[in-house]
Amino acid sequence: MTVFRLATLRTAEDFADWYRIGADYVARVAEGMALDCGRFHEEAAAGVDAMRANRTDVEPSVARSIAATLLADAAFCDPFCEWLPLWYELALAGPNALAEHRLTRISRRYASDLPHVTVPQYSTPGDVLVEGRPALSHVSGFVERFVLADAILHLEWFASVARESGIEVPPELLARTREESVAYYTGRRESLSPDVRRFQALLFADDEWVGKINRAYELDSALFGVWEGILRRARTDLETTASDSTGWTGSTD
């Protein structure tokens, strides 16, 4: 099977596991950074149950979390691919458009009665400069570009979805994480501050998100396997560095 297996997903029930996996990721990162999750666990569980029953009659806070998660995912693919070689961007144009359409369609069922739900304004390569030059000019190779893009965009994804799900993330932490991460992944900084390194190690657990989606939807996708491998190496590199200096191993237990 391939990512085109996702073309068969049409109902809220079909996307219940998609939301569940995203909500688990939000909780893991938030708890790892000792952020106050409030009622998020309870609300996310209620959202998953409602989606599995193809219901939209949920509390506004639950509907907002579902809509924000799916919309953030829908908007992620195209800007992410802009950071990568043109051949890669063109190859994924069709699957990206399909995923965006399906995710947006379901999210609107939950967002229709809500005030505006924020969608991340993801950074593109032209938005990120290092020493007056595009950040991409400081990296080479597919993997370096992939990791740099993810370090920026998964931060933007989390900031938006966490906020819409009722989890407050300190603006200072977000700003510092972006600044340090851009410098670090373009070779302009030798290390990250301990809390930024921890934050990014948790965010790079999107390798597990990729693996769980691959298994939950029985994609057996080689492409997802490549993504998962790149992200896992980025995560374990950060966890190893953190363990060497602080004893933290990435566990949130």
PDB file of C-alpha atoms in Angstrom:
ATOM      1  CA  MET A   1       0.000   0.000   0.000  1.00  0.00           C
ATOM      2  CA  THR A   2       0.980   3.669  -0.338  1.00  0.00           C
ATOM      3  CA  VAL A   3      -0.093   7.047   0.994  1.00  0.00           C
ATOM      4  CA  PHE A   4      -2.925   6.909  -1.561  1.00  0.00           C
ATOM      5  CA  ARG A   5      -4.644   4.536   0.878  1.00  0.00           C
ATOM      6  CA  LEU A   6      -5.632   7.770   2.612  1.00  0.00           C
ATOM      7  CA  ALA A   7      -7.932   8.504  -0.328  1.00  0.00           C
ATOM      8  CA  THR A   8     -10.427   6.060   1.165  1.00  0.00           C
ATOM      9  CA  LEU A   9     -10.784   8.093   4.384  1.00  0.00           C
ATOM     10  CA  ARG A  10     -13.983  10.131   4.229  1.00  0.00           C
ATOM     11  CA  THR A  11     -15.798  10.156   7.566  1.00  0.00           C
ATOM     12  CA  ALA A  12     -15.115  11.433  11.064  1.00  0.00           C
ATOM     13  CA  GLU A  13     -14.882   7.808  12.160  1.00  0.00           C
ATOM     14  CA  ASP A  14     -12.108   7.261   9.622  1.00  0.00           C
ATOM     15  CA  PHE A  15     -10.113  10.126  11.158  1.00  0.00           C
ATOM     16  CA  ALA A  16     -10.707   9.267  14.827  1.00  0.00           C
ATOM     17  CA  ASP A  17      -7.339   7.538  15.138  1.00  0.00           C
ATOM     18  CA  TRP A  18      -5.687  10.411  13.277  1.00  0.00           C
ATOM     19  CA  TYR A  19      -6.948  12.846  15.902  1.00  0.00           C
ATOM     20  CA  ARG A  20      -6.135  10.434  18.747  1.00  0.00           C
ATOM     21  CA  ILE A  21      -2.519  10.108  17.609  1.00  0.00           C
ATOM     22  CA  GLY A  22      -2.191  13.893  17.261  1.00  0.00           C
ATOM     23  CA  ALA A  23      -3.711  14.470  20.701  1.00  0.00           C
ATOM     24  CA  ASP A  24      -1.340  11.927  22.252  1.00  0.00           C
ATOM     25  CA  TYR A  25       1.567  13.825  20.683  1.00  0.00           C
ATOM     26  CA  VAL A  26       0.334  17.149  22.090  1.00  0.00           C
ATOM     27  CA  ALA A  27      -0.019  15.623  25.556  1.00  0.00           C
ATOM     28  CA  ARG A  28       3.442  14.038  25.430  1.00  0.00           C
ATOM     29  CA  VAL A  29       5.145  17.305  24.505  1.00  0.00           C
ATOM     30  CA  ALA A  30       3.125  19.417  26.946  1.00  0.00           C
ATOM     31  CA  GLU A  31       3.675  17.068  29.871  1.00  0.00           C
ATOM     32  CA  GLY A  32       7.349  16.698  29.025  1.00  0.00           C
ATOM     33  CA  MET A  33       7.668  20.469  29.351  1.00  0.00           C
ATOM     34  CA  ALA A  34       5.582  20.521  32.554  1.00  0.00           C
ATOM     35  CA  LEU A  35       2.845  22.608  30.938  1.00  0.00           C
ATOM     36  CA  ASP A  36      -0.622  22.683  32.474  1.00  0.00           C
ATOM     37  CA  CYS A  37      -2.832  20.427  30.349  1.00  0.00           C
ATOM     38  CA  GLY A  38      -6.013  21.240  32.270  1.00  0.00           C
ATOM     39  CA  ARG A  39      -8.869  19.045  30.982  1.00  0.00           C
ATOM     40  CA  PHE A  40      -7.091  18.176  27.751  1.00  0.00           C
ATOM     41  CA  HIS A  41      -6.853  14.420  28.350  1.00  0.00           C
ATOM     42  CA  GLU A  42     -10.544  14.189  29.190  1.00  0.00           C
ATOM     43  CA  GLU A  43     -11.570  16.383  26.283  1.00  0.00           C
ATOM     44  CA  ALA A  44      -9.362  14.564  23.785  1.00  0.00           C
ATOM     45  CA  ALA A  45     -10.833  11.211  24.848  1.00  0.00           C
ATOM     46  CA  ALA A  46     -14.335  12.643  24.408  1.00  0.00           C
ATOM     47  CA  GLY A  47     -13.360  13.879  20.964  1.00  0.00           C
ATOM     48  CA  VAL A  48     -12.038  10.487  19.884  1.00  0.00           C
ATOM     49  CA  ASP A  49     -15.200   8.776  21.119  1.00  0.00           C
ATOM     50  CA  ALA A  50     -17.397  11.266  19.256  1.00  0.00           C
ATOM     51  CA  MET A  51     -15.452  10.861  16.030  1.00  0.00           C
ATOM     52  CA  ARG A  52     -15.644   7.079  16.245  1.00  0.00           C
ATOM     53  CA  ALA A  53     -19.418   7.449  16.477  1.00  0.00           C
ATOM     54  CA  ASN A  54     -19.463  10.018  13.627  1.00  0.00           C
ATOM     55  CA  ARG A  55     -20.873  12.599  16.046  1.00  0.00           C
ATOM     56  CA  THR A  56     -20.207  16.320  16.045  1.00  0.00           C
ATOM     57  CA  ASP A  57     -22.268  17.158  19.161  1.00  0.00           C
ATOM     58  CA  VAL A  58     -19.328  17.815  21.459  1.00  0.00           C
ATOM     59  CA  GLU A  59     -18.355  20.643  23.788  1.00  0.00           C
ATOM     60  CA  PRO A  60     -16.972  23.695  21.957  1.00  0.00           C
ATOM     61  CA  SER A  61     -13.527  23.158  23.509  1.00  0.00           C
ATOM     62  CA  VAL A  62     -13.479  19.581  22.216  1.00  0.00           C
ATOM     63  CA  ALA A  63     -14.650  20.630  18.760  1.00  0.00           C
ATOM     64  CA  ARG A  64     -11.976  23.333  18.679  1.00  0.00           C
ATOM     65  CA  SER A  65      -9.213  20.861  19.530  1.00  0.00           C
ATOM     66  CA  ILE A  66     -10.352  18.428  16.824  1.00  0.00           C
ATOM     67  CA  ALA A  67     -10.679  21.147  14.200  1.00  0.00           C
ATOM     68  CA  ALA A  68      -7.352  22.776  15.102  1.00  0.00           C
ATOM     69  CA  THR A  69      -5.470  19.473  14.953  1.00  0.00           C
ATOM     70  CA  LEU A  70      -6.871  18.418  11.591  1.00  0.00           C
ATOM     71  CA  LEU A  71      -6.500  21.894  10.062  1.00  0.00           C
ATOM     72  CA  ALA A  72      -2.892  22.182  11.243  1.00  0.00           C
ATOM     73  CA  ASP A  73      -2.155  18.810   9.655  1.00  0.00           C
ATOM     74  CA  ALA A  74      -3.964  19.784   6.456  1.00  0.00           C
ATOM     75  CA  ALA A  75      -1.889  22.940   6.088  1.00  0.00           C
ATOM     76  CA  PHE A  76       1.450  21.313   6.990  1.00  0.00           C
ATOM     77  CA  CYS A  77       2.438  19.376   3.880  1.00  0.00           C
ATOM     78  CA  ASP A  78       2.840  22.062   1.222  1.00  0.00           C
ATOM     79  CA  PRO A  79       5.008  24.494   3.219  1.00  0.00           C
ATOM     80  CA  PHE A  80       7.091  21.608   4.525  1.00  0.00           C
ATOM     81  CA  CYS A  81       7.800  20.386   1.004  1.00  0.00           C
ATOM     82  CA  GLU A  82       8.930  23.874  -0.022  1.00  0.00           C
ATOM     83  CA  TRP A  83      11.983  23.289   2.181  1.00  0.00           C
ATOM     84  CA  LEU A  84      12.943  20.198   0.202  1.00  0.00           C
ATOM     85  CA  PRO A  85      14.214  19.639  -3.354  1.00  0.00           C
ATOM     86  CA  LEU A  86      11.831  20.507  -6.184  1.00  0.00           C
ATOM     87  CA  TRP A  87      11.598  16.903  -7.368  1.00  0.00           C
ATOM     88  CA  TYR A  88      10.330  15.886  -3.933  1.00  0.00           C
ATOM     89  CA  GLU A  89       7.838  18.735  -3.772  1.00  0.00           C
ATOM     90  CA  LEU A  90       6.436  17.864  -7.188  1.00  0.00           C
ATOM     91  CA  ALA A  91       6.245  14.142  -6.415  1.00  0.00           C
ATOM     92  CA  LEU A  92       4.122  14.777  -3.338  1.00  0.00           C
ATOM     93  CA  ALA A  93       1.911  17.510  -4.785  1.00  0.00           C
ATOM     94  CA  GLY A  94      -0.941  15.090  -5.537  1.00  0.00           C
ATOM     95  CA  PRO A  95      -0.931  13.221  -2.186  1.00  0.00           C
ATOM     96  CA  ASN A  96      -0.568  16.522  -0.317  1.00  0.00           C
ATOM     97  CA  ALA A  97      -3.587  18.028  -2.055  1.00  0.00           C
ATOM     98  CA  LEU A  98      -5.645  14.923  -1.329  1.00  0.00           C
ATOM     99  CA  ALA A  99      -4.677  14.847   2.347  1.00  0.00           C
ATOM    100  CA  GLU A 100      -5.389  18.573   2.712  1.00  0.00           C
ATOM    101  CA  HIS A 101      -8.836  18.175   1.133  1.00  0.00           C
ATOM    102  CA  ARG A 102      -9.839  15.199   3.281  1.00  0.00           C
ATOM    103  CA  LEU A 103      -8.583  16.689   6.564  1.00  0.00           C
ATOM    104  CA  THR A 104     -10.114  20.102   5.891  1.00  0.00           C
ATOM    105  CA  ARG A 105     -13.476  18.587   4.972  1.00  0.00           C
ATOM    106  CA  ILE A 106     -13.734  16.701   8.269  1.00  0.00           C
ATOM    107  CA  SER A 107     -12.406  19.585  10.346  1.00  0.00           C
ATOM    108  CA  ARG A 108     -15.163  21.856   9.028  1.00  0.00           C
ATOM    109  CA  ARG A 109     -17.773  19.561  10.548  1.00  0.00           C
ATOM    110  CA  TYR A 110     -16.386  20.486  13.967  1.00  0.00           C
ATOM    111  CA  ALA A 111     -15.469  24.117  13.269  1.00  0.00           C
ATOM    112  CA  SER A 112     -18.741  25.217  11.654  1.00  0.00           C
ATOM    113  CA  ASP A 113     -20.290  26.597  14.864  1.00  0.00           C
ATOM    114  CA  LEU A 114     -17.101  27.980  16.388  1.00  0.00           C
ATOM    115  CA  PRO A 115     -15.447  31.388  16.326  1.00  0.00           C
ATOM    116  CA  HIS A 116     -12.350  31.454  14.171  1.00  0.00           C
ATOM    117  CA  VAL A 117     -10.056  28.451  14.644  1.00  0.00           C
ATOM    118  CA  THR A 118      -6.410  29.376  14.122  1.00  0.00           C
ATOM    119  CA  VAL A 119      -4.448  27.634  11.393  1.00  0.00           C
ATOM    120  CA  PRO A 120      -0.647  27.904  11.675  1.00  0.00           C
ATOM    121  CA  GLN A 121       1.025  30.293   9.278  1.00  0.00           C
ATOM    122  CA  TYR A 122       3.896  27.955   8.540  1.00  0.00           C
ATOM    123  CA  SER A 123       7.266  29.420   7.659  1.00  0.00           C
ATOM    124  CA  THR A 124       8.563  28.965   4.145  1.00  0.00           C
ATOM    125  CA  PRO A 125      12.256  29.096   3.190  1.00  0.00           C
ATOM    126  CA  GLY A 126      11.970  32.743   2.222  1.00  0.00           C
ATOM    127  CA  ASP A 127      10.755  33.634   5.711  1.00  0.00           C
ATOM    128  CA  VAL A 128      13.837  32.381   7.572  1.00  0.00           C
ATOM    129  CA  LEU A 129      17.129  34.212   7.193  1.00  0.00           C
ATOM    130  CA  VAL A 130      20.467  33.447   8.826  1.00  0.00           C
ATOM    131  CA  GLU A 131      23.119  36.152   8.620  1.00  0.00           C
ATOM    132  CA  GLY A 132      21.059  37.842   5.924  1.00  0.00           C
ATOM    133  CA  ARG A 133      20.849  34.756   3.724  1.00  0.00           C
ATOM    134  CA  PRO A 134      18.108  32.115   3.397  1.00  0.00           C
ATOM    135  CA  ALA A 135      18.507  29.413   6.039  1.00  0.00           C
ATOM    136  CA  LEU A 136      18.615  26.750   3.331  1.00  0.00           C
ATOM    137  CA  SER A 137      21.835  28.224   1.969  1.00  0.00           C
ATOM    138  CA  HIS A 138      23.553  27.105   5.181  1.00  0.00           C
ATOM    139  CA  VAL A 139      22.608  23.414   4.885  1.00  0.00           C
ATOM    140  CA  SER A 140      23.164  20.750   2.273  1.00  0.00           C
ATOM    141  CA  GLY A 141      21.602  17.412   1.488  1.00  0.00           C
ATOM    142  CA  PHE A 142      18.086  16.075   1.845  1.00  0.00           C
ATOM    143  CA  VAL A 143      18.331  15.018   5.493  1.00  0.00           C
ATOM    144  CA  GLU A 144      19.711  18.355   6.722  1.00  0.00           C
ATOM    145  CA  ARG A 145      16.939  20.205   4.901  1.00  0.00           C
ATOM    146  CA  PHE A 146      14.302  17.826   6.241  1.00  0.00           C
ATOM    147  CA  VAL A 147      15.442  18.177   9.849  1.00  0.00           C
ATOM    148  CA  LEU A 148      15.752  21.968   9.648  1.00  0.00           C
ATOM    149  CA  ALA A 149      12.249  22.240   8.176  1.00  0.00           C
ATOM    150  CA  ASP A 150      10.754  19.988  10.825  1.00  0.00           C
ATOM    151  CA  ALA A 151      12.513  21.778  13.686  1.00  0.00           C
ATOM    152  CA  ILE A 152      10.734  24.972  12.627  1.00  0.00           C
ATOM    153  CA  LEU A 153       7.383  23.685  11.428  1.00  0.00           C
ATOM    154  CA  HIS A 154       6.599  21.191  14.174  1.00  0.00           C
ATOM    155  CA  LEU A 155       7.223  24.010  16.663  1.00  0.00           C
ATOM    156  CA  GLU A 156       4.681  26.146  14.805  1.00  0.00           C
ATOM    157  CA  TRP A 157       2.257  23.204  14.650  1.00  0.00           C
ATOM    158  CA  PHE A 158       2.491  22.558  18.376  1.00  0.00           C
ATOM    159  CA  ALA A 159       2.183  26.222  19.356  1.00  0.00           C
ATOM    160  CA  SER A 160      -1.057  26.551  17.388  1.00  0.00           C
ATOM    161  CA  VAL A 161      -2.700  23.241  18.288  1.00  0.00           C
ATOM    162  CA  ALA A 162      -1.755  23.474  21.969  1.00  0.00           C
ATOM    163  CA  ARG A 163      -3.192  26.984  22.214  1.00  0.00           C
ATOM    164  CA  GLU A 164      -6.438  25.987  20.494  1.00  0.00           C
ATOM    165  CA  SER A 165      -6.633  22.962  22.819  1.00  0.00           C
ATOM    166  CA  GLY A 166      -6.408  25.125  25.938  1.00  0.00           C
ATOM    167  CA  ILE A 167      -2.723  24.547  26.734  1.00  0.00           C
ATOM    168  CA  GLU A 168      -0.697  27.694  27.299  1.00  0.00           C
ATOM    169  CA  VAL A 169       2.870  27.629  25.999  1.00  0.00           C
ATOM    170  CA  PRO A 170       5.110  30.482  27.213  1.00  0.00           C
ATOM    171  CA  PRO A 171       5.747  32.861  24.281  1.00  0.00           C
ATOM    172  CA  GLU A 172       9.327  33.377  25.466  1.00  0.00           C
ATOM    173  CA  LEU A 173      10.001  29.643  25.184  1.00  0.00           C
ATOM    174  CA  LEU A 174       8.527  29.515  21.694  1.00  0.00           C
ATOM    175  CA  ALA A 175      10.554  32.508  20.503  1.00  0.00           C
ATOM    176  CA  ARG A 176      13.801  31.248  22.020  1.00  0.00           C
ATOM    177  CA  THR A 177      13.268  27.734  20.686  1.00  0.00           C
ATOM    178  CA  ARG A 178      12.782  29.024  17.178  1.00  0.00           C
ATOM    179  CA  GLU A 179      15.818  31.330  17.333  1.00  0.00           C
ATOM    180  CA  GLU A 180      18.159  28.726  18.814  1.00  0.00           C
ATOM    181  CA  SER A 181      16.890  25.906  16.591  1.00  0.00           C
ATOM    182  CA  VAL A 182      17.414  27.832  13.375  1.00  0.00           C
ATOM    183  CA  ALA A 183      20.950  28.709  14.456  1.00  0.00           C
ATOM    184  CA  TYR A 184      21.694  25.165  15.621  1.00  0.00           C
ATOM    185  CA  TYR A 185      20.420  23.341  12.555  1.00  0.00           C
ATOM    186  CA  THR A 186      22.214  25.717  10.201  1.00  0.00           C
ATOM    187  CA  GLY A 187      25.541  25.231  11.995  1.00  0.00           C
ATOM    188  CA  ARG A 188      25.631  28.673  13.556  1.00  0.00           C
ATOM    189  CA  ARG A 189      25.273  27.431  17.125  1.00  0.00           C
ATOM    190  CA  GLU A 190      27.093  24.508  18.757  1.00  0.00           C
ATOM    191  CA  SER A 191      24.407  23.543  21.254  1.00  0.00           C
ATOM    192  CA  LEU A 192      20.904  24.297  22.483  1.00  0.00           C
ATOM    193  CA  SER A 193      19.922  25.579  25.902  1.00  0.00           C
ATOM    194  CA  PRO A 194      18.791  22.685  28.125  1.00  0.00           C
ATOM    195  CA  ASP A 195      15.073  23.557  28.043  1.00  0.00           C
ATOM    196  CA  VAL A 196      15.146  24.195  24.293  1.00  0.00           C
ATOM    197  CA  ARG A 197      16.959  20.910  23.690  1.00  0.00           C
ATOM    198  CA  ARG A 198      14.361  19.101  25.807  1.00  0.00           C
ATOM    199  CA  PHE A 199      11.513  20.836  23.950  1.00  0.00           C
ATOM    200  CA  GLN A 200      12.910  19.918  20.547  1.00  0.00           C
ATOM    201  CA  ALA A 201      13.601  16.327  21.613  1.00  0.00           C
ATOM    202  CA  LEU A 202       9.945  16.038  22.604  1.00  0.00           C
ATOM    203  CA  LEU A 203       8.788  17.680  19.384  1.00  0.00           C
ATOM    204  CA  PHE A 204      10.923  15.312  17.320  1.00  0.00           C
ATOM    205  CA  ALA A 205       8.789  12.511  18.748  1.00  0.00           C
ATOM    206  CA  ASP A 206       6.776  13.139  15.593  1.00  0.00           C
ATOM    207  CA  ASP A 207       8.766  10.122  14.404  1.00  0.00           C
ATOM    208  CA  GLU A 208       6.341   8.121  16.564  1.00  0.00           C
ATOM    209  CA  TRP A 209       3.394  10.051  15.095  1.00  0.00           C
ATOM    210  CA  VAL A 210       4.501   8.980  11.612  1.00  0.00           C
ATOM    211  CA  GLY A 211       4.926   5.362  12.685  1.00  0.00           C
ATOM    212  CA  LYS A 212       1.552   5.235  14.427  1.00  0.00           C
ATOM    213  CA  ILE A 213      -0.259   6.703  11.409  1.00  0.00           C
ATOM    214  CA  ASN A 214       1.516   4.224   9.150  1.00  0.00           C
ATOM    215  CA  ARG A 215       0.362   1.301  11.300  1.00  0.00           C
ATOM    216  CA  ALA A 216      -3.121   2.563  12.228  1.00  0.00           C
ATOM    217  CA  TYR A 217      -4.050   3.039   8.569  1.00  0.00           C
ATOM    218  CA  GLU A 218      -2.154  -0.006   7.325  1.00  0.00           C
ATOM    219  CA  LEU A 219      -0.251   2.069   4.786  1.00  0.00           C
ATOM    220  CA  ASP A 220       2.897  -0.058   4.774  1.00  0.00           C
ATOM    221  CA  SER A 221       4.457   3.037   3.231  1.00  0.00           C
ATOM    222  CA  ALA A 222       8.170   3.070   2.467  1.00  0.00           C
ATOM    223  CA  LEU A 223       7.969   6.869   2.359  1.00  0.00           C
ATOM    224  CA  PHE A 224       6.606   7.000   5.906  1.00  0.00           C
ATOM    225  CA  GLY A 225       9.430   4.666   6.906  1.00  0.00           C
ATOM    226  CA  VAL A 226      12.012   7.108   5.539  1.00  0.00           C
ATOM    227  CA  TRP A 227      10.396  10.016   7.397  1.00  0.00           C
ATOM    228  CA  GLU A 228      10.242   8.031  10.618  1.00  0.00           C
ATOM    229  CA  GLY A 229      13.918   7.096  10.397  1.00  0.00           C
ATOM    230  CA  ILE A 230      15.105  10.666   9.809  1.00  0.00           C
ATOM    231  CA  LEU A 231      12.996  12.042  12.647  1.00  0.00           C
ATOM    232  CA  ARG A 232      14.009   9.283  15.071  1.00  0.00           C
ATOM    233  CA  ARG A 233      17.699   9.990  14.489  1.00  0.00           C
ATOM    234  CA  ALA A 234      17.121  13.699  15.115  1.00  0.00           C
ATOM    235  CA  ARG A 235      15.243  12.905  18.330  1.00  0.00           C
ATOM    236  CA  THR A 236      17.750  10.403  19.669  1.00  0.00           C
ATOM    237  CA  ASP A 237      20.647  12.772  18.904  1.00  0.00           C
ATOM    238  CA  LEU A 238      19.006  15.387  21.136  1.00  0.00           C
ATOM    239  CA  GLU A 239      18.106  12.868  23.833  1.00  0.00           C
ATOM    240  CA  THR A 240      21.653  11.516  23.881  1.00  0.00           C
ATOM    241  CA  THR A 241      23.099  15.009  24.254  1.00  0.00           C
ATOM    242  CA  ALA A 242      20.603  15.798  27.011  1.00  0.00           C
ATOM    243  CA  SER A 243      21.325  12.531  28.817  1.00  0.00           C
ATOM    244  CA  ASP A 244      25.050  13.206  28.735  1.00  0.00           C
ATOM    245  CA  SER A 245      24.622  16.609  30.380  1.00  0.00           C
ATOM    246  CA  THR A 246      21.524  16.291  32.594  1.00  0.00           C
ATOM    247  CA  GLY A 247      20.602  12.645  32.915  1.00  0.00           C
ATOM    248  CA  TRP A 248      17.308  13.164  31.071  1.00  0.00           C
ATOM    249  CA  THR A 249      16.568  10.338  28.636  1.00  0.00           C
ATOM    250  CA  GLY A 250      13.449  11.675  26.930  1.00  0.00           C
ATOM    251  CA  SER A 251      11.008   9.794  29.120  1.00  0.00           C
ATOM    252  CA  THR A 252       8.036  11.744  30.428  1.00  0.00           C
ATOM    253  CA  ASP A 253       7.219   9.182  33.151  1.00  0.00           C
TER     254      ASP A 253
END
